[in-house]
Amino acid sequence: MHRYGSDIKLIVSDIDGTLLTSENDLLPLTEKAIRAVINDKQCDFTFSTGRALPMSLPIAAYFKLKIPFIYSSGAVYDPREERVISAPSIKPMQIEKVIKVAEKFGVGMITHTKTGMFCQVSDKDWETIASLEWMKGEKVDHARRVENIKTDVPGEIIRLDIFAEVDWLAAIWQEVNELIPNVHAVKMKRSIEISQDEMHKGTALTKMSQLMGIPLKNIMAVGDSLNDIPLLQATGYGVAMDTAPGALKEVADAIVPSAEENGLVKALEMCCYKN
């Protein structure tokens, strides 16, 4: 097991299901603990999320983050300079293959660019996406609906999701892995996140470690989803929420209660915050 406590200089937390509850709510005790860490001169706090930039920036502003954070499951943004530091794009050939898979199964697609999110989805799926809040009770104009992602998406695509709320999503995921080489594909609850193989939360954390001059061994990461596996594998001390799938728990050094039970507070208490 890795060392922790005073050795930890940076805490990196997932947002959905970790920092926020399953109802997208920020519990008062969790908020208090995060702000205590941010104000602590011995340790710092940021987040790593699968959210596109428009849904990530409000959280960063809410906590007045002054250090980089990870978004779109592998891109890095610096709020101090208001610029994207790292966001590798998917190759055109890979995009074409993803489109063919989506068309074969008749499912929608969501693209992440460096600064936006564009959706080629059904009316029902668009209603779901358009209704998303960055935090409970808080909305922001975070996505645009397009008819054709090949012609209507401005800028380079850094992540391309197959969006399908179906019980046979695993079959689509298997097809993606069989037909599309050199991609990092993660099956989530209602989507498959696809990026080039060097863009995921683990490589993004390594980039942040270099930028901030903080060794990976002195970073603790907390998450609850399969896209957090590279994050916990890269960090010095990995923590999984109790609601996390078994594959994530297997690579974690510790497991804490759910977000509904202020599990992130327990993780922070391992380091520099005491309630």
PDB file of C-alpha atoms in Angstrom:
ATOM      1  CA  MET A   1       0.000   0.000   0.000  1.00  0.00           C
ATOM      2  CA  HIS A   2       1.208   3.488  -0.844  1.00  0.00           C
ATOM      3  CA  ARG A   3       2.049   6.043   1.808  1.00  0.00           C
ATOM      4  CA  TYR A   4      -0.262   8.964   2.422  1.00  0.00           C
ATOM      5  CA  GLY A   5      -0.937  11.673   4.977  1.00  0.00           C
ATOM      6  CA  SER A   6       1.642  14.460   5.096  1.00  0.00           C
ATOM      7  CA  ASP A   7       3.254  13.093   1.915  1.00  0.00           C
ATOM      8  CA  ILE A   8       0.213  14.123  -0.142  1.00  0.00           C
ATOM      9  CA  LYS A   9       0.577  17.568  -1.723  1.00  0.00           C
ATOM     10  CA  LEU A  10      -2.324  17.441  -4.191  1.00  0.00           C
ATOM     11  CA  ILE A  11      -5.765  15.809  -4.131  1.00  0.00           C
ATOM     12  CA  VAL A  12      -7.531  15.155  -7.429  1.00  0.00           C
ATOM     13  CA  SER A  13     -11.230  14.251  -7.231  1.00  0.00           C
ATOM     14  CA  ASP A  14     -13.729  13.043  -9.771  1.00  0.00           C
ATOM     15  CA  ILE A  15     -16.929  15.122  -9.825  1.00  0.00           C
ATOM     16  CA  ASP A  16     -20.038  13.021 -10.547  1.00  0.00           C
ATOM     17  CA  GLY A  17     -20.631  10.369  -7.913  1.00  0.00           C
ATOM     18  CA  THR A  18     -17.585  11.504  -5.939  1.00  0.00           C
ATOM     19  CA  LEU A  19     -17.619  15.245  -5.272  1.00  0.00           C
ATOM     20  CA  LEU A  20     -21.335  15.394  -6.107  1.00  0.00           C
ATOM     21  CA  THR A  21     -23.966  12.840  -5.127  1.00  0.00           C
ATOM     22  CA  SER A  22     -25.939  10.702  -7.575  1.00  0.00           C
ATOM     23  CA  GLU A  23     -28.554  13.473  -7.454  1.00  0.00           C
ATOM     24  CA  ASN A  24     -25.910  16.008  -8.540  1.00  0.00           C
ATOM     25  CA  ASP A  25     -25.970  17.606  -5.108  1.00  0.00           C
ATOM     26  CA  LEU A  26     -23.029  19.062  -3.187  1.00  0.00           C
ATOM     27  CA  LEU A  27     -23.387  18.166   0.472  1.00  0.00           C
ATOM     28  CA  PRO A  28     -22.422  20.916   2.960  1.00  0.00           C
ATOM     29  CA  LEU A  29     -19.874  18.779   4.801  1.00  0.00           C
ATOM     30  CA  THR A  30     -18.159  17.817   1.557  1.00  0.00           C
ATOM     31  CA  GLU A  31     -18.037  21.441   0.419  1.00  0.00           C
ATOM     32  CA  LYS A  32     -16.589  22.510   3.764  1.00  0.00           C
ATOM     33  CA  ALA A  33     -13.863  19.865   3.542  1.00  0.00           C
ATOM     34  CA  ILE A  34     -12.913  20.821  -0.026  1.00  0.00           C
ATOM     35  CA  ARG A  35     -12.657  24.500   0.837  1.00  0.00           C
ATOM     36  CA  ALA A  36     -10.526  23.650   3.864  1.00  0.00           C
ATOM     37  CA  VAL A  37      -8.061  21.813   1.634  1.00  0.00           C
ATOM     38  CA  ILE A  38      -8.027  24.630  -0.949  1.00  0.00           C
ATOM     39  CA  ASN A  39      -7.193  27.100   1.829  1.00  0.00           C
ATOM     40  CA  ASP A  40      -4.505  24.820   3.242  1.00  0.00           C
ATOM     41  CA  LYS A  41      -1.002  25.928   2.243  1.00  0.00           C
ATOM     42  CA  GLN A  42       0.374  22.417   2.679  1.00  0.00           C
ATOM     43  CA  CYS A  43      -1.965  20.660   0.242  1.00  0.00           C
ATOM     44  CA  ASP A  44      -4.034  21.618  -2.794  1.00  0.00           C
ATOM     45  CA  PHE A  45      -7.199  20.411  -4.517  1.00  0.00           C
ATOM     46  CA  THR A  46      -8.442  20.072  -8.085  1.00  0.00           C
ATOM     47  CA  PHE A  47     -10.677  17.719 -10.044  1.00  0.00           C
ATOM     48  CA  SER A  48     -10.628  15.224 -12.883  1.00  0.00           C
ATOM     49  CA  THR A  49     -13.887  14.738 -14.748  1.00  0.00           C
ATOM     50  CA  GLY A  50     -15.390  13.222 -17.861  1.00  0.00           C
ATOM     51  CA  ARG A  51     -17.451  16.358 -18.337  1.00  0.00           C
ATOM     52  CA  ALA A  52     -16.819  18.601 -21.331  1.00  0.00           C
ATOM     53  CA  LEU A  53     -15.318  22.020 -20.622  1.00  0.00           C
ATOM     54  CA  PRO A  54     -18.626  23.989 -20.473  1.00  0.00           C
ATOM     55  CA  MET A  55     -19.856  21.732 -17.643  1.00  0.00           C
ATOM     56  CA  SER A  56     -16.490  21.790 -15.859  1.00  0.00           C
ATOM     57  CA  LEU A  57     -15.789  25.518 -15.770  1.00  0.00           C
ATOM     58  CA  PRO A  58     -18.704  26.348 -13.406  1.00  0.00           C
ATOM     59  CA  ILE A  59     -17.364  23.902 -10.813  1.00  0.00           C
ATOM     60  CA  ALA A  60     -13.887  25.395 -11.129  1.00  0.00           C
ATOM     61  CA  ALA A  61     -15.322  28.897 -10.707  1.00  0.00           C
ATOM     62  CA  TYR A  62     -17.483  27.804  -7.758  1.00  0.00           C
ATOM     63  CA  PHE A  63     -14.410  26.671  -5.836  1.00  0.00           C
ATOM     64  CA  LYS A  64     -12.176  29.404  -7.303  1.00  0.00           C
ATOM     65  CA  LEU A  65      -9.599  26.890  -8.468  1.00  0.00           C
ATOM     66  CA  LYS A  66      -6.202  28.395  -9.193  1.00  0.00           C
ATOM     67  CA  ILE A  67      -4.536  25.269 -10.545  1.00  0.00           C
ATOM     68  CA  PRO A  68      -5.162  23.104 -13.643  1.00  0.00           C
ATOM     69  CA  PHE A  69      -7.937  20.522 -13.793  1.00  0.00           C
ATOM     70  CA  ILE A  70      -8.726  17.548 -16.022  1.00  0.00           C
ATOM     71  CA  TYR A  71     -11.848  17.525 -18.206  1.00  0.00           C
ATOM     72  CA  SER A  72     -13.272  15.313 -20.988  1.00  0.00           C
ATOM     73  CA  SER A  73     -11.493  12.373 -19.295  1.00  0.00           C
ATOM     74  CA  GLY A  74      -8.039  13.433 -20.423  1.00  0.00           C
ATOM     75  CA  ALA A  75      -7.718  17.093 -21.437  1.00  0.00           C
ATOM     76  CA  VAL A  76      -6.102  19.660 -19.135  1.00  0.00           C
ATOM     77  CA  TYR A  77      -7.263  23.256 -18.614  1.00  0.00           C
ATOM     78  CA  ASP A  78      -5.532  26.020 -16.643  1.00  0.00           C
ATOM     79  CA  PRO A  79      -8.053  28.506 -15.161  1.00  0.00           C
ATOM     80  CA  ARG A  80      -5.276  30.915 -14.235  1.00  0.00           C
ATOM     81  CA  GLU A  81      -4.419  31.508 -17.882  1.00  0.00           C
ATOM     82  CA  GLU A  82      -7.860  30.553 -19.207  1.00  0.00           C
ATOM     83  CA  ARG A  83      -6.394  28.193 -21.752  1.00  0.00           C
ATOM     84  CA  VAL A  84      -6.314  24.542 -22.731  1.00  0.00           C
ATOM     85  CA  ILE A  85      -2.927  23.036 -21.926  1.00  0.00           C
ATOM     86  CA  SER A  86      -3.354  19.577 -23.391  1.00  0.00           C
ATOM     87  CA  ALA A  87      -6.138  18.009 -25.488  1.00  0.00           C
ATOM     88  CA  PRO A  88      -4.996  15.376 -27.997  1.00  0.00           C
ATOM     89  CA  SER A  89      -7.433  14.938 -30.877  1.00  0.00           C
ATOM     90  CA  ILE A  90      -8.839  11.740 -32.369  1.00  0.00           C
ATOM     91  CA  LYS A  91      -7.547  10.830 -35.809  1.00  0.00           C
ATOM     92  CA  PRO A  92      -9.991  11.235 -38.746  1.00  0.00           C
ATOM     93  CA  MET A  93      -9.765   7.523 -39.553  1.00  0.00           C
ATOM     94  CA  GLN A  94     -10.762   6.648 -35.999  1.00  0.00           C
ATOM     95  CA  ILE A  95     -13.685   9.060 -36.152  1.00  0.00           C
ATOM     96  CA  GLU A  96     -14.913   7.449 -39.379  1.00  0.00           C
ATOM     97  CA  LYS A  97     -14.843   4.011 -37.780  1.00  0.00           C
ATOM     98  CA  VAL A  98     -16.752   5.213 -34.695  1.00  0.00           C
ATOM     99  CA  ILE A  99     -19.404   6.743 -36.961  1.00  0.00           C
ATOM    100  CA  LYS A 100     -19.783   3.449 -38.832  1.00  0.00           C
ATOM    101  CA  VAL A 101     -20.296   1.554 -35.567  1.00  0.00           C
ATOM    102  CA  ALA A 102     -22.866   4.087 -34.356  1.00  0.00           C
ATOM    103  CA  GLU A 103     -24.734   3.946 -37.657  1.00  0.00           C
ATOM    104  CA  LYS A 104     -24.705   0.145 -37.624  1.00  0.00           C
ATOM    105  CA  PHE A 105     -26.378   0.053 -34.204  1.00  0.00           C
ATOM    106  CA  GLY A 106     -28.568   3.116 -34.809  1.00  0.00           C
ATOM    107  CA  VAL A 107     -27.332   5.050 -31.790  1.00  0.00           C
ATOM    108  CA  GLY A 108     -26.354   8.655 -31.143  1.00  0.00           C
ATOM    109  CA  MET A 109     -22.967  10.313 -30.839  1.00  0.00           C
ATOM    110  CA  ILE A 110     -21.587  13.085 -28.637  1.00  0.00           C
ATOM    111  CA  THR A 111     -18.370  14.869 -29.512  1.00  0.00           C
ATOM    112  CA  HIS A 112     -16.089  16.807 -27.192  1.00  0.00           C
ATOM    113  CA  THR A 113     -13.894  19.504 -28.701  1.00  0.00           C
ATOM    114  CA  LYS A 114     -11.338  21.510 -26.736  1.00  0.00           C
ATOM    115  CA  THR A 115     -14.016  23.988 -25.686  1.00  0.00           C
ATOM    116  CA  GLY A 116     -17.433  22.538 -26.515  1.00  0.00           C
ATOM    117  CA  MET A 117     -19.812  19.607 -26.809  1.00  0.00           C
ATOM    118  CA  PHE A 118     -21.834  18.716 -29.918  1.00  0.00           C
ATOM    119  CA  CYS A 119     -24.527  16.059 -30.093  1.00  0.00           C
ATOM    120  CA  GLN A 120     -25.932  14.033 -32.984  1.00  0.00           C
ATOM    121  CA  VAL A 121     -28.674  12.243 -31.078  1.00  0.00           C
ATOM    122  CA  SER A 122     -32.376  11.406 -31.071  1.00  0.00           C
ATOM    123  CA  ASP A 123     -35.018  13.794 -29.735  1.00  0.00           C
ATOM    124  CA  LYS A 124     -35.345  11.731 -26.559  1.00  0.00           C
ATOM    125  CA  ASP A 125     -31.600  11.673 -25.923  1.00  0.00           C
ATOM    126  CA  TRP A 126     -31.307  15.390 -26.636  1.00  0.00           C
ATOM    127  CA  GLU A 127     -33.949  16.105 -23.991  1.00  0.00           C
ATOM    128  CA  THR A 128     -31.832  14.160 -21.494  1.00  0.00           C
ATOM    129  CA  ILE A 129     -28.611  15.941 -22.459  1.00  0.00           C
ATOM    130  CA  ALA A 130     -30.144  19.431 -22.623  1.00  0.00           C
ATOM    131  CA  SER A 131     -31.656  19.024 -19.148  1.00  0.00           C
ATOM    132  CA  LEU A 132     -28.327  18.254 -17.456  1.00  0.00           C
ATOM    133  CA  GLU A 133     -27.263  20.570 -14.637  1.00  0.00           C
ATOM    134  CA  TRP A 134     -23.650  21.248 -13.653  1.00  0.00           C
ATOM    135  CA  MET A 135     -24.839  21.086 -10.052  1.00  0.00           C
ATOM    136  CA  LYS A 136     -28.294  20.477  -8.608  1.00  0.00           C
ATOM    137  CA  GLY A 137     -30.496  23.451  -9.469  1.00  0.00           C
ATOM    138  CA  GLU A 138     -27.824  25.045 -11.686  1.00  0.00           C
ATOM    139  CA  LYS A 139     -27.820  24.979 -15.486  1.00  0.00           C
ATOM    140  CA  VAL A 140     -25.510  26.361 -18.148  1.00  0.00           C
ATOM    141  CA  ASP A 141     -25.605  26.360 -21.958  1.00  0.00           C
ATOM    142  CA  HIS A 142     -23.286  23.385 -22.298  1.00  0.00           C
ATOM    143  CA  ALA A 143     -24.112  21.628 -25.570  1.00  0.00           C
ATOM    144  CA  ARG A 144     -25.265  22.110 -29.132  1.00  0.00           C
ATOM    145  CA  ARG A 145     -27.296  19.715 -31.215  1.00  0.00           C
ATOM    146  CA  VAL A 146     -26.033  19.043 -34.750  1.00  0.00           C
ATOM    147  CA  GLU A 147     -27.343  17.036 -37.698  1.00  0.00           C
ATOM    148  CA  ASN A 148     -23.990  15.680 -38.824  1.00  0.00           C
ATOM    149  CA  ILE A 149     -20.873  15.579 -36.652  1.00  0.00           C
ATOM    150  CA  LYS A 150     -18.668  15.176 -39.727  1.00  0.00           C
ATOM    151  CA  THR A 151     -19.644  18.594 -41.074  1.00  0.00           C
ATOM    152  CA  ASP A 152     -21.205  20.544 -38.197  1.00  0.00           C
ATOM    153  CA  VAL A 153     -18.598  20.311 -35.439  1.00  0.00           C
ATOM    154  CA  PRO A 154     -16.144  23.234 -35.327  1.00  0.00           C
ATOM    155  CA  GLY A 155     -12.604  22.427 -34.259  1.00  0.00           C
ATOM    156  CA  GLU A 156     -10.808  19.160 -33.602  1.00  0.00           C
ATOM    157  CA  ILE A 157     -12.640  16.345 -31.823  1.00  0.00           C
ATOM    158  CA  ILE A 158     -10.834  15.202 -28.670  1.00  0.00           C
ATOM    159  CA  ARG A 159     -13.415  12.640 -27.575  1.00  0.00           C
ATOM    160  CA  LEU A 160     -16.240  10.903 -29.395  1.00  0.00           C
ATOM    161  CA  ASP A 161     -18.888   9.126 -27.345  1.00  0.00           C
ATOM    162  CA  ILE A 162     -21.403   6.594 -28.520  1.00  0.00           C
ATOM    163  CA  PHE A 163     -24.496   7.524 -26.528  1.00  0.00           C
ATOM    164  CA  ALA A 164     -27.034   4.760 -26.029  1.00  0.00           C
ATOM    165  CA  GLU A 165     -29.265   4.116 -23.020  1.00  0.00           C
ATOM    166  CA  VAL A 166     -29.688   0.438 -23.948  1.00  0.00           C
ATOM    167  CA  ASP A 167     -29.038  -2.819 -22.156  1.00  0.00           C
ATOM    168  CA  TRP A 168     -26.890  -4.078 -25.061  1.00  0.00           C
ATOM    169  CA  LEU A 169     -24.262  -1.335 -24.801  1.00  0.00           C
ATOM    170  CA  ALA A 170     -21.668  -4.041 -24.108  1.00  0.00           C
ATOM    171  CA  ALA A 171     -22.124  -5.389 -27.647  1.00  0.00           C
ATOM    172  CA  ILE A 172     -21.348  -1.951 -29.090  1.00  0.00           C
ATOM    173  CA  TRP A 173     -18.315  -1.638 -26.829  1.00  0.00           C
ATOM    174  CA  GLN A 174     -17.011  -5.004 -28.046  1.00  0.00           C
ATOM    175  CA  GLU A 175     -17.398  -3.881 -31.665  1.00  0.00           C
ATOM    176  CA  VAL A 176     -15.506  -0.661 -30.942  1.00  0.00           C
ATOM    177  CA  ASN A 177     -12.605  -2.592 -29.439  1.00  0.00           C
ATOM    178  CA  GLU A 178     -12.514  -5.057 -32.321  1.00  0.00           C
ATOM    179  CA  LEU A 179     -12.743  -2.566 -35.206  1.00  0.00           C
ATOM    180  CA  ILE A 180     -11.006   0.601 -34.000  1.00  0.00           C
ATOM    181  CA  PRO A 181      -7.275   0.347 -33.195  1.00  0.00           C
ATOM    182  CA  ASN A 182      -5.244   2.682 -31.001  1.00  0.00           C
ATOM    183  CA  VAL A 183      -8.122   4.169 -29.050  1.00  0.00           C
ATOM    184  CA  HIS A 184      -8.911   4.354 -25.347  1.00  0.00           C
ATOM    185  CA  ALA A 185     -12.521   3.148 -25.036  1.00  0.00           C
ATOM    186  CA  VAL A 186     -14.401   3.004 -21.739  1.00  0.00           C
ATOM    187  CA  LYS A 187     -17.921   1.634 -21.324  1.00  0.00           C
ATOM    188  CA  MET A 188     -19.868   3.841 -18.940  1.00  0.00           C
ATOM    189  CA  LYS A 189     -23.487   3.430 -17.779  1.00  0.00           C
ATOM    190  CA  ARG A 190     -25.069   4.976 -20.872  1.00  0.00           C
ATOM    191  CA  SER A 191     -22.202   5.731 -23.203  1.00  0.00           C
ATOM    192  CA  ILE A 192     -18.843   4.596 -24.543  1.00  0.00           C
ATOM    193  CA  GLU A 193     -16.128   7.210 -24.181  1.00  0.00           C
ATOM    194  CA  ILE A 194     -13.632   7.022 -27.043  1.00  0.00           C
ATOM    195  CA  SER A 195     -10.404   9.002 -27.292  1.00  0.00           C
ATOM    196  CA  GLN A 196      -7.006   8.371 -28.810  1.00  0.00           C
ATOM    197  CA  ASP A 197      -4.991   5.903 -26.779  1.00  0.00           C
ATOM    198  CA  GLU A 198      -2.770   8.556 -25.181  1.00  0.00           C
ATOM    199  CA  MET A 199      -5.672  10.611 -23.829  1.00  0.00           C
ATOM    200  CA  HIS A 200      -7.140   9.482 -20.545  1.00  0.00           C
ATOM    201  CA  LYS A 201      -7.165  10.631 -16.937  1.00  0.00           C
ATOM    202  CA  GLY A 202      -3.880   8.889 -16.186  1.00  0.00           C
ATOM    203  CA  THR A 203      -1.860  10.636 -18.894  1.00  0.00           C
ATOM    204  CA  ALA A 204      -3.543  13.934 -18.005  1.00  0.00           C
ATOM    205  CA  LEU A 205      -2.532  13.512 -14.359  1.00  0.00           C
ATOM    206  CA  THR A 206       1.048  12.841 -15.423  1.00  0.00           C
ATOM    207  CA  LYS A 207       0.957  16.080 -17.436  1.00  0.00           C
ATOM    208  CA  MET A 208      -0.378  17.999 -14.424  1.00  0.00           C
ATOM    209  CA  SER A 209       2.268  16.452 -12.194  1.00  0.00           C
ATOM    210  CA  GLN A 210       4.977  17.762 -14.493  1.00  0.00           C
ATOM    211  CA  LEU A 211       3.393  21.214 -14.824  1.00  0.00           C
ATOM    212  CA  MET A 212       3.006  21.678 -11.083  1.00  0.00           C
ATOM    213  CA  GLY A 213       6.268  20.067 -10.070  1.00  0.00           C
ATOM    214  CA  ILE A 214       4.486  17.606  -7.790  1.00  0.00           C
ATOM    215  CA  PRO A 215       5.639  13.964  -8.084  1.00  0.00           C
ATOM    216  CA  LEU A 216       2.872  11.475  -8.773  1.00  0.00           C
ATOM    217  CA  LYS A 217       3.751   9.705  -5.525  1.00  0.00           C
ATOM    218  CA  ASN A 218       2.614  12.851  -3.671  1.00  0.00           C
ATOM    219  CA  ILE A 219      -0.798  12.989  -5.360  1.00  0.00           C
ATOM    220  CA  MET A 220      -3.969  11.315  -4.135  1.00  0.00           C
ATOM    221  CA  ALA A 221      -6.844  10.680  -6.552  1.00  0.00           C
ATOM    222  CA  VAL A 222     -10.448   9.796  -5.757  1.00  0.00           C
ATOM    223  CA  GLY A 223     -13.017   8.376  -8.170  1.00  0.00           C
ATOM    224  CA  ASP A 224     -16.052   6.173  -8.679  1.00  0.00           C
ATOM    225  CA  SER A 225     -16.192   5.148 -12.362  1.00  0.00           C
ATOM    226  CA  LEU A 226     -14.349   2.972 -14.852  1.00  0.00           C
ATOM    227  CA  ASN A 227     -12.815   6.020 -16.528  1.00  0.00           C
ATOM    228  CA  ASP A 228     -11.038   6.652 -13.205  1.00  0.00           C
ATOM    229  CA  ILE A 229      -8.969   3.467 -13.454  1.00  0.00           C
ATOM    230  CA  PRO A 230      -6.016   5.114 -15.271  1.00  0.00           C
ATOM    231  CA  LEU A 231      -6.216   7.991 -12.781  1.00  0.00           C
ATOM    232  CA  LEU A 232      -5.882   5.747  -9.749  1.00  0.00           C
ATOM    233  CA  GLN A 233      -3.190   3.668 -11.452  1.00  0.00           C
ATOM    234  CA  ALA A 234      -1.089   6.774 -12.136  1.00  0.00           C
ATOM    235  CA  THR A 235      -1.413   8.411  -8.750  1.00  0.00           C
ATOM    236  CA  GLY A 236       0.575   7.817  -5.603  1.00  0.00           C
ATOM    237  CA  TYR A 237      -2.506   6.954  -3.559  1.00  0.00           C
ATOM    238  CA  GLY A 238      -5.805   5.925  -5.113  1.00  0.00           C
ATOM    239  CA  VAL A 239      -9.186   6.006  -3.385  1.00  0.00           C
ATOM    240  CA  ALA A 240     -12.412   4.481  -4.726  1.00  0.00           C
ATOM    241  CA  MET A 241     -15.909   5.329  -3.602  1.00  0.00           C
ATOM    242  CA  ASP A 242     -17.949   2.453  -2.176  1.00  0.00           C
ATOM    243  CA  THR A 243     -20.322   2.771  -5.151  1.00  0.00           C
ATOM    244  CA  ALA A 244     -17.478   2.181  -7.633  1.00  0.00           C
ATOM    245  CA  PRO A 245     -17.386  -0.927  -9.832  1.00  0.00           C
ATOM    246  CA  GLY A 246     -15.170  -3.790  -8.749  1.00  0.00           C
ATOM    247  CA  ALA A 247     -12.553  -3.073 -11.421  1.00  0.00           C
ATOM    248  CA  LEU A 248     -11.861   0.344  -9.895  1.00  0.00           C
ATOM    249  CA  LYS A 249     -11.806  -0.956  -6.335  1.00  0.00           C
ATOM    250  CA  GLU A 250      -9.196  -3.506  -7.375  1.00  0.00           C
ATOM    251  CA  VAL A 251      -6.691  -0.775  -8.269  1.00  0.00           C
ATOM    252  CA  ALA A 252      -7.500   1.420  -5.249  1.00  0.00           C
ATOM    253  CA  ASP A 253      -5.437   1.690  -2.082  1.00  0.00           C
ATOM    254  CA  ALA A 254      -8.508   2.552  -0.009  1.00  0.00           C
ATOM    255  CA  ILE A 255     -12.298   2.556  -0.271  1.00  0.00           C
ATOM    256  CA  VAL A 256     -14.500   5.219   1.311  1.00  0.00           C
ATOM    257  CA  PRO A 257     -18.297   5.539   1.690  1.00  0.00           C
ATOM    258  CA  SER A 258     -20.546   6.878  -1.072  1.00  0.00           C
ATOM    259  CA  ALA A 259     -20.906  10.542  -1.993  1.00  0.00           C
ATOM    260  CA  GLU A 260     -24.285  10.465  -0.235  1.00  0.00           C
ATOM    261  CA  GLU A 261     -22.382   9.595   2.929  1.00  0.00           C
ATOM    262  CA  ASN A 262     -19.707  12.293   2.441  1.00  0.00           C
ATOM    263  CA  GLY A 263     -17.167   9.721   1.336  1.00  0.00           C
ATOM    264  CA  LEU A 264     -14.883  12.364  -0.156  1.00  0.00           C
ATOM    265  CA  VAL A 265     -14.565  13.881   3.324  1.00  0.00           C
ATOM    266  CA  LYS A 266     -13.219  10.558   4.577  1.00  0.00           C
ATOM    267  CA  ALA A 267     -10.659  10.578   1.770  1.00  0.00           C
ATOM    268  CA  LEU A 268      -9.576  14.113   2.602  1.00  0.00           C
ATOM    269  CA  GLU A 269      -9.243  13.209   6.267  1.00  0.00           C
ATOM    270  CA  MET A 270      -6.530  10.748   5.245  1.00  0.00           C
ATOM    271  CA  CYS A 271      -4.415  13.703   4.210  1.00  0.00           C
ATOM    272  CA  CYS A 272      -4.500  17.294   5.314  1.00  0.00           C
ATOM    273  CA  TYR A 273      -8.092  17.948   6.378  1.00  0.00           C
ATOM    274  CA  LYS A 274      -9.570  17.169   9.761  1.00  0.00           C
ATOM    275  CA  ASN A 275     -13.269  17.753  10.430  1.00  0.00           C
TER     276      ASN A 275
END
